[in-house]
Coordinates of C-alpha atoms in Angstrom, one line a residue:
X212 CA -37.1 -34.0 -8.3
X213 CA -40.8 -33.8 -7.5
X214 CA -41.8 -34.1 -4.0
X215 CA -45.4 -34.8 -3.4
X216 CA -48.2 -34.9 -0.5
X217 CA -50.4 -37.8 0.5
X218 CA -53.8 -36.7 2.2
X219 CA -55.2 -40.0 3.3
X220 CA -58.4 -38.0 4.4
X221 CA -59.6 -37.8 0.8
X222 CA -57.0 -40.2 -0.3
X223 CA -55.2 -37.8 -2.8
X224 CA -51.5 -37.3 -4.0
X225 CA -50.6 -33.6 -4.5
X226 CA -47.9 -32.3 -5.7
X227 CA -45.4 -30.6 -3.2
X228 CA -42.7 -28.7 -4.9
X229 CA -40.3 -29.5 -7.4
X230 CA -37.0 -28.9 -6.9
X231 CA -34.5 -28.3 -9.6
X232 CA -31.7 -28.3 -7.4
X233 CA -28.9 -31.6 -7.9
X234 CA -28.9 -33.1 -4.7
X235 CA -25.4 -33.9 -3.5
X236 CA -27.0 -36.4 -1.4
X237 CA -28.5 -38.2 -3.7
X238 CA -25.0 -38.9 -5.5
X239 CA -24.3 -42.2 -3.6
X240 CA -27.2 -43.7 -3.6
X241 CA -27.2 -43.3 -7.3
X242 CA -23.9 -44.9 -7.5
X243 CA -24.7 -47.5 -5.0
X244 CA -27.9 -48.7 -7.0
X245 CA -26.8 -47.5 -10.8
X246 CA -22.8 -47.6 -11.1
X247 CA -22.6 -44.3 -11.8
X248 CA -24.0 -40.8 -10.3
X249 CA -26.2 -38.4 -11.2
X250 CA -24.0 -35.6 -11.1
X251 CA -22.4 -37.6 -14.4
X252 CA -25.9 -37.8 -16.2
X253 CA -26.3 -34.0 -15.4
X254 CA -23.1 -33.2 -16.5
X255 CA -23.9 -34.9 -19.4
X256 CA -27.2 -32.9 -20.1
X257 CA -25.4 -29.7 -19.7
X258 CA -22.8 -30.7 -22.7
X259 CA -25.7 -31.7 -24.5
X260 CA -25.2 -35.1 -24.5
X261 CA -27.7 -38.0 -24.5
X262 CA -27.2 -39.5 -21.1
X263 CA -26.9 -43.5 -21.5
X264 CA -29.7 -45.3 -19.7
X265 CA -28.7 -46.4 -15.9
X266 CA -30.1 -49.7 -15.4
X267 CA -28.9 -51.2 -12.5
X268 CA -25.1 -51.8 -12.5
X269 CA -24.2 -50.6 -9.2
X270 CA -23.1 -53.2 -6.1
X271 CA -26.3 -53.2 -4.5
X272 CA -30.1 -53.4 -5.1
X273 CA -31.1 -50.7 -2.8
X274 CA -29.7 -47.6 -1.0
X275 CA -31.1 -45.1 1.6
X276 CA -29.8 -42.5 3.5
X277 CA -30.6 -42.3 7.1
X278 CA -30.3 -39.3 9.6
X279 CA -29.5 -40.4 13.0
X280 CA -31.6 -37.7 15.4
X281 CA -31.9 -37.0 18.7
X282 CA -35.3 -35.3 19.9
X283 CA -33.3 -34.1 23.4
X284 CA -31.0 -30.7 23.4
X285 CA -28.0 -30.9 25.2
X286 CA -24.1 -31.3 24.7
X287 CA -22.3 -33.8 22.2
X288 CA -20.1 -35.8 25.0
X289 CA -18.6 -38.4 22.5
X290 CA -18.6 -38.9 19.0
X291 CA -17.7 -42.0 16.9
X292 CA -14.0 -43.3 16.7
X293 CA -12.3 -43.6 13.5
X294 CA -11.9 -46.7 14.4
X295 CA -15.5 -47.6 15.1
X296 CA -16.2 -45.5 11.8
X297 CA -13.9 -48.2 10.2
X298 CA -14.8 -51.5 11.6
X299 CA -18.6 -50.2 9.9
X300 CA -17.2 -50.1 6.4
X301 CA -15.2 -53.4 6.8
X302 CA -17.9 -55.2 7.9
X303 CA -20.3 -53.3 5.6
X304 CA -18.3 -52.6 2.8
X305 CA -19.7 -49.4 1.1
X306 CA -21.3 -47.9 4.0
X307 CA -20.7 -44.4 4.7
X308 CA -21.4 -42.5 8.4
X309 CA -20.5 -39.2 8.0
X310 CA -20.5 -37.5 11.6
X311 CA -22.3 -33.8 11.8
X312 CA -21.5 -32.9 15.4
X313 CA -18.3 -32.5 17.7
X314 CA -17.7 -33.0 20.6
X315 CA -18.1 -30.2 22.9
X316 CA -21.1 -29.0 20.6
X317 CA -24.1 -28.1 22.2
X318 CA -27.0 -29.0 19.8
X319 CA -29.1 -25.6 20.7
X320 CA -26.6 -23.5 18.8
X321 CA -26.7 -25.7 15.7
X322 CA -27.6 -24.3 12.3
X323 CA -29.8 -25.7 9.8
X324 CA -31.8 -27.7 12.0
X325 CA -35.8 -28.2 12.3
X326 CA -37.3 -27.0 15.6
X327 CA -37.6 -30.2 17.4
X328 CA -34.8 -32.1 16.6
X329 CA -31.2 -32.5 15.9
X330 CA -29.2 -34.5 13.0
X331 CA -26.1 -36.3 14.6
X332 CA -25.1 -38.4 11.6
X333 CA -25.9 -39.2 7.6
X334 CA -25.7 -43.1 7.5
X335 CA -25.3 -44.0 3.6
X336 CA -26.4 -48.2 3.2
X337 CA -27.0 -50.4 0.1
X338 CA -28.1 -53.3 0.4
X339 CA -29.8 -56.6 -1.6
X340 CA -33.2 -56.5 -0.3
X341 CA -35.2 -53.6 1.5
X342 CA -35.5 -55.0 4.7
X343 CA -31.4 -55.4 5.0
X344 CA -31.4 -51.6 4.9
X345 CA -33.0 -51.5 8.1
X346 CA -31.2 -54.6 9.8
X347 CA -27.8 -53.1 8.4
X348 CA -28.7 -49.8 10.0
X349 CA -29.4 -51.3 13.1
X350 CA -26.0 -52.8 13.1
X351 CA -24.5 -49.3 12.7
X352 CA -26.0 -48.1 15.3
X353 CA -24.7 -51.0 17.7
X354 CA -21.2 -50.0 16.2
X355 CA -21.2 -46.1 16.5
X356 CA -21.0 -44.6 20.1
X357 CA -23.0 -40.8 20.3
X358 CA -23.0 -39.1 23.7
X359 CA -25.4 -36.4 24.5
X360 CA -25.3 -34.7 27.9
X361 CA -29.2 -33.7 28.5
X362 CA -30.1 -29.9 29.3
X363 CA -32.4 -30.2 31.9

């Protein structure tokens, strides 16, 4: 998948990187928008078959993927119930929140992290129209309880 640069300076696109690498993140949101994921087509490609064309013959328009941050080290107080992980998917019905801390954790001593923040949560969302992303995520956000205790 080709990743590119926008300068808007001299208002040029670059390219990036490619990367050749199958994204397992991707795989829902494939399935979300196209029925079926990507894994399947490149499975496919690897036997040598011709893939059949995806239209769009998932349950929903759009998908995105979201990472819930926080900008402030500290210690993971409270994470999300099952239960509030639950009441999200019945009232958005294939929404996924898959938690990346515990409580107990202190964020510092996380691995694979950028250097000036720290991931707390994929939120997987489809949706009919672009903006519902956003107002579903919103909504998941009201739902899902994260606790951090500050390092001062």
């Amino acid at each position: 998948m080709p990743n590119f640069f926008y300068d808007p300076f001299h208002k040029q696109v670059y390219l990036l990187e490619i990367n050749t690498r199958i994204s397992q993140s991707h795989a829902d949101l494939f399935e979300k928008i196209h029925g079926v994921s990507h894994h399947q087509i490149m499975l496919q490609l690897a036997l040598g078959e011709k893939p059949k064309p995806l239209g769009n013959k998932g349950k929903f328009r759009y998908a995105a993927k979201f990472m819930l941050r926080t900008f402030d080290s500290g210690k993971v107080v409270a994470v999300p119930s099952d239960e509030e992980i639950e009441s999200v998917m019945n009232e958005m019905p294939g929404t996924i929140v898959k938690v990346l801390v515990k409580e107990g954790q202190q964020l510092a001593k996380m691995e694979l992290q950028d250097s000036y923040s720290y991931e707390l949560a994929d939120i997987f969302i489809g949706a009919d129209k672009r903006s519902e992303l956003v107002d579903k995520y919103d909504r998941v956000i009201e739902m899902i309880t994260f606790s951090i205790k500050k390092d001062f």
